[in-house]
């Protein structure tokens, strides 16, 4: 069977990971269902307790808050979004074939990226950011950019989905409107304080230099103005350990009714970009091979290289980052390697227990 899955082996693997594929700093935390396995290791220019940008892993936190608000009967996922947004925000968000479909869009369609609202981030915005042109993107600026694009499908059109960060900016505004508080205070109440996450927060101060920087290939991206402006699109900062606390709570029913998990995974839509992966309702599925498209990791990626996933087949949970905008394949390989090692060890233990 070889070496056991223990701290020294994970340290060795993370050190190797940080020496290839333009990964300059990385951290990975892995736990099993019973927490009999609980390891965290780092490589390159990173320590295990360093803070990093979660980017779109933030969307899992948004999903948790929305489900908690539903449990409190303050929102319905099938409600039209106009119930929670001003007319100024709603105006012309989804214009298609000379018709405004915005009033037909539901909360669930924003969460599942089936609203048809264009993604402001794709195209020139991403290109400008990786070129080093840091700038803040207010909600108004974001929505105006989305309005200038043409929707690709009608809201809720069957088997149609487009990953759109615009959706989650709108969800953030809805949460603030429902609670009458800043997004920072809402998430502090519903998640950060509830789980005693002392190193987790919304990045809103461009002078804050505590999060580890991330890269696009070999280029370090310093984008404090942008990261401080995106909120529920991808603005949370955390550590691998604290993200693990959140991830387990997400899947174990500590933040919202655990029965809601089935609803989130009832319908999966395939996305080529920024994937390829599948998207449910506020949650994604990452297959580990072309032969297992209906299985794999359940959770979310971040464009910064962050990840937070549960692997139901093995019972393992993974959190961490490779701090690389194009580093998802390296992260997948690391998680796959751990899953295989863990599986071999469990199989060996079963064989040993069954031996006469």
XYZ file of C-alpha atoms in Angstrom:
356
model
C 0.000 0.000 0.000
C 2.991 2.319 0.469
C 3.002 5.363 2.705
C -0.058 6.346 4.710
C -2.056 9.499 4.143
C -0.566 11.523 6.970
C 0.998 14.936 7.544
C 4.419 14.142 6.115
C 2.960 12.777 2.874
C 0.631 15.751 2.399
C 3.529 18.132 3.101
C 5.554 16.381 0.387
C 2.722 16.573 -2.147
C 2.037 20.271 -1.470
C 5.734 21.102 -1.787
C 5.755 19.427 -5.200
C 2.551 21.194 -6.231
C 4.133 24.569 -5.466
C 7.015 23.825 -7.822
C 5.078 23.369 -11.042
C 2.217 24.749 -13.162
C 2.910 28.354 -12.146
C 1.700 27.617 -8.605
C 3.749 29.887 -6.358
C 1.771 29.420 -3.138
C -0.792 26.846 -2.103
C -2.640 25.459 0.883
C -4.907 22.424 1.182
C -7.031 21.141 4.043
C -8.616 17.679 3.893
C -10.967 15.982 6.346
C -13.055 12.830 6.268
C -16.638 12.536 7.437
C -15.730 11.500 10.991
C -12.773 13.921 11.201
C -10.511 10.987 12.041
C -8.518 12.410 9.131
C -7.868 16.133 9.469
C -4.792 17.545 7.764
C -3.695 20.915 6.462
C -0.500 21.680 4.564
C 0.951 24.459 2.460
C 3.644 24.951 -0.149
C 5.652 27.706 -1.755
C 5.205 31.229 -0.402
C 2.336 30.303 1.917
C 1.757 29.144 5.496
C -1.165 26.988 6.576
C -2.957 29.791 8.450
C -2.528 32.477 5.785
C -5.606 34.278 4.509
C -6.458 34.092 0.822
C -9.134 35.319 -1.580
C -12.023 32.869 -1.921
C -13.288 34.600 -5.086
C -16.364 32.698 -6.332
C -16.276 30.213 -3.456
C -18.073 33.173 -1.865
C -21.166 32.067 -3.807
C -21.566 29.044 -1.496
C -21.806 31.468 1.419
C -24.427 33.462 -0.505
C -26.431 30.270 -1.053
C -26.294 29.485 2.674
C -27.567 32.951 3.608
C -30.407 32.807 1.073
C -31.527 29.402 2.346
C -31.434 30.710 5.908
C -33.572 33.690 4.856
C -36.010 31.257 3.245
C -36.161 29.212 6.444
C -37.083 32.468 8.189
C -39.814 32.979 5.551
C -38.246 36.225 4.359
C -37.693 35.119 0.755
C -38.856 32.425 -1.650
C -36.607 30.966 -4.314
C -39.418 31.107 -6.861
C -40.175 34.755 -6.045
C -39.643 37.317 -8.828
C -36.525 39.345 -8.115
C -38.496 42.575 -8.576
C -40.010 41.934 -5.160
C -36.633 42.730 -3.599
C -35.002 45.159 -6.044
C -35.752 48.746 -7.016
C -37.203 49.691 -10.403
C -33.966 51.534 -11.213
C -31.943 48.350 -10.784
C -34.473 46.205 -12.650
C -34.799 48.443 -15.700
C -33.591 46.739 -18.882
C -31.518 43.990 -17.261
C -32.783 41.381 -19.724
C -33.726 42.850 -23.097
C -34.200 40.233 -25.803
C -36.065 40.427 -29.114
C -37.312 43.927 -28.224
C -38.855 42.666 -24.997
C -37.832 43.193 -21.367
C -37.927 39.836 -19.553
C -36.489 41.149 -16.277
C -39.785 40.946 -14.365
C -39.968 37.198 -15.104
C -36.621 36.381 -13.480
C -36.762 34.507 -10.172
C -34.371 34.263 -7.226
C -33.648 30.632 -8.131
C -32.708 31.614 -11.683
C -30.120 34.065 -10.378
C -28.689 31.382 -8.081
C -28.582 28.745 -10.839
C -27.222 31.039 -13.575
C -30.330 30.415 -15.668
C -31.590 34.016 -15.599
C -30.095 34.866 -18.987
C -28.676 38.118 -17.585
C -25.306 38.628 -19.316
C -22.061 38.246 -17.395
C -20.410 41.646 -17.066
C -17.084 40.000 -16.112
C -16.390 38.033 -19.276
C -14.549 39.613 -22.147
C -12.944 43.019 -21.685
C -13.281 43.182 -17.881
C -11.280 40.012 -17.315
C -8.738 41.045 -19.947
C -8.264 44.449 -18.330
C -7.793 42.949 -14.878
C -5.178 40.402 -15.908
C -3.408 43.217 -17.767
C -3.098 44.932 -14.394
C -5.733 47.639 -14.830
C -7.174 47.607 -11.320
C -10.425 49.482 -10.803
C -13.515 49.314 -8.615
C -16.723 47.909 -10.072
C -19.758 49.347 -8.321
C -23.163 47.694 -8.692
C -24.319 50.455 -11.073
C -21.222 50.071 -13.230
C -21.667 46.295 -13.255
C -25.315 46.442 -14.282
C -24.685 49.038 -16.985
C -22.003 46.784 -18.480
C -24.424 43.842 -18.420
C -27.151 45.935 -20.085
C -24.822 46.674 -22.986
C -24.576 42.960 -23.756
C -27.162 40.793 -25.480
C -28.733 37.940 -23.476
C -28.218 34.478 -24.995
C -31.514 32.977 -23.802
C -34.780 33.767 -22.054
C -35.046 33.415 -18.249
C -35.446 29.780 -17.268
C -35.214 28.483 -20.845
C -34.864 24.715 -20.712
C -31.293 23.368 -20.629
C -29.845 26.863 -20.935
C -27.356 28.373 -18.483
C -24.574 30.942 -18.534
C -22.234 31.566 -15.644
C -22.864 35.208 -14.755
C -21.266 37.094 -11.882
C -23.921 39.755 -12.469
C -26.474 37.368 -10.942
C -24.644 37.256 -7.639
C -24.147 40.996 -7.441
C -27.935 41.264 -7.665
C -28.405 38.611 -4.983
C -26.146 40.614 -2.681
C -28.275 43.718 -3.155
C -31.401 41.691 -2.458
C -29.958 40.368 0.801
C -29.073 43.892 1.919
C -32.570 45.118 1.042
C -34.274 42.280 2.918
C -32.173 42.698 6.051
C -31.747 46.475 5.908
C -28.057 46.011 6.741
C -24.708 45.926 4.984
C -23.663 42.635 3.436
C -20.759 42.485 5.899
C -23.112 42.626 8.886
C -25.548 40.089 7.448
C -22.855 37.488 6.783
C -21.258 38.200 10.144
C -24.568 37.416 11.840
C -25.580 34.384 9.773
C -22.206 32.712 9.197
C -19.012 34.283 10.544
C -20.099 34.780 14.163
C -22.315 31.698 14.209
C -19.353 29.494 13.265
C -16.803 31.569 15.237
C -14.825 32.384 12.095
C -12.394 35.041 13.298
C -10.234 35.136 10.147
C -13.086 35.286 7.620
C -14.504 38.560 6.295
C -15.546 40.527 3.240
C -12.550 42.256 1.690
C -13.627 45.905 1.527
C -10.444 47.854 2.314
C -8.026 48.291 -0.612
C -5.282 49.025 1.942
C -5.621 45.539 3.450
C -2.537 43.554 2.407
C -3.090 40.476 4.576
C -4.529 38.092 1.915
C -1.935 36.133 -0.069
C -1.771 37.461 -3.669
C -2.856 35.329 -6.583
C -1.481 35.041 -10.105
C -2.459 34.746 -13.735
C 0.157 32.327 -15.071
C 3.464 33.983 -14.044
C 2.007 37.424 -13.460
C 1.093 38.504 -9.942
C -2.309 40.214 -9.892
C -2.604 43.138 -7.489
C -6.263 44.119 -7.688
C -7.236 45.654 -4.319
C -9.736 48.127 -5.793
C -11.530 45.428 -7.739
C -11.534 42.801 -4.973
C -12.819 45.360 -2.463
C -15.782 46.195 -4.692
C -17.270 42.841 -5.705
C -18.977 41.710 -2.474
C -21.185 38.648 -2.944
C -19.718 37.979 -6.373
C -16.457 36.863 -4.793
C -15.214 39.147 -2.033
C -14.715 36.871 0.980
C -11.262 36.276 2.453
C -10.604 33.277 4.711
C -8.166 30.515 5.663
C -8.229 26.844 4.685
C -9.197 25.774 8.207
C -12.017 28.290 8.517
C -13.299 27.515 5.032
C -13.379 23.870 6.109
C -15.529 24.777 9.121
C -17.945 26.547 6.790
C -17.936 23.753 4.187
C -18.781 21.056 6.717
C -21.503 23.251 8.206
C -22.921 23.830 4.718
C -23.311 20.097 4.080
C -24.232 19.073 7.633
C -27.252 21.321 8.117
C -25.766 23.771 10.605
C -26.609 26.847 8.489
C -29.921 25.890 6.838
C -32.176 22.809 6.737
C -30.080 19.890 5.500
C -33.029 18.710 3.376
C -32.436 21.764 1.140
C -29.285 20.133 -0.245
C -31.336 17.813 -2.464
C -33.086 20.807 -4.008
C -29.768 22.483 -4.840
C -28.677 19.399 -6.784
C -31.948 18.463 -8.456
C -31.083 19.971 -11.855
C -27.550 20.322 -13.193
C -26.673 22.437 -16.244
C -23.379 21.984 -18.050
C -21.166 25.059 -18.406
C -18.147 25.336 -20.702
C -16.979 28.574 -19.097
C -15.373 29.259 -16.743
C -15.534 25.438 -16.402
C -16.110 22.965 -17.783
C -18.344 21.879 -14.894
C -21.989 21.507 -13.923
C -24.052 24.086 -12.037
C -27.039 23.466 -9.802
C -28.697 26.051 -7.560
C -25.879 28.049 -5.988
C -23.545 25.058 -6.102
C -21.356 23.342 -8.703
C -20.247 19.807 -9.524
C -16.774 19.095 -10.847
C -16.393 15.644 -12.468
C -13.011 14.021 -11.908
C -12.993 12.142 -15.216
C -14.943 11.989 -18.492
C -16.315 8.635 -17.315
C -17.876 10.024 -14.147
C -19.873 13.052 -15.287
C -22.675 12.303 -12.829
C -20.234 12.091 -9.924
C -17.321 14.095 -8.620
C -16.740 17.044 -6.323
C -19.655 19.135 -5.026
C -19.002 22.719 -3.925
C -17.454 25.680 -5.718
C -14.374 27.045 -7.474
C -12.931 30.536 -7.241
C -11.209 32.344 -10.120
C -8.323 33.009 -7.710
C -7.605 29.259 -7.600
C -9.595 28.755 -4.392
C -11.742 25.662 -3.898
C -14.210 24.211 -1.390
C -15.548 20.763 -2.253
C -17.151 17.692 -0.762
C -16.595 14.308 -2.395
C -19.676 12.256 -1.439
C -18.306 8.903 -2.623
C -15.319 8.982 -0.281
C -16.797 11.312 2.343
C -13.816 13.656 2.029
C -13.921 17.455 2.262
C -11.365 19.746 0.614
C -10.612 23.449 1.030
C -7.691 25.601 -0.027
C -6.223 27.445 -2.973
C -3.497 27.311 -5.581
C -3.624 31.142 -5.898
C -3.565 30.788 -9.660
C -6.345 31.984 -11.976
C -5.681 29.098 -14.356
C -4.718 26.531 -11.740
C -7.890 24.473 -11.396
C -6.386 21.411 -13.086
C -3.526 21.360 -10.571
C -6.013 21.516 -7.708
C -8.134 18.737 -9.227
C -5.073 16.510 -9.581
C -4.118 17.097 -5.944
C -7.617 16.252 -4.696
C -7.850 13.211 -6.978
C -4.539 11.907 -5.666
C -5.741 12.209 -2.082
C -9.060 10.512 -2.877
C -7.250 7.553 -4.458
C -4.811 7.232 -1.576
C -7.636 7.415 0.955
C -9.604 4.800 -0.997
C -6.660 2.403 -1.101
C -6.172 2.716 2.645
C -9.861 2.142 3.424
C -9.892 -0.902 1.142
C -6.801 -2.332 2.831
C -8.398 -1.863 6.249
C -11.555 -3.656 5.127
C -9.525 -6.560 3.716
C -7.587 -6.790 6.956
C -10.789 -6.774 9.011
C -12.308 -9.512 6.822
C -9.232 -11.740 6.968
C -9.644 -14.947 9.032
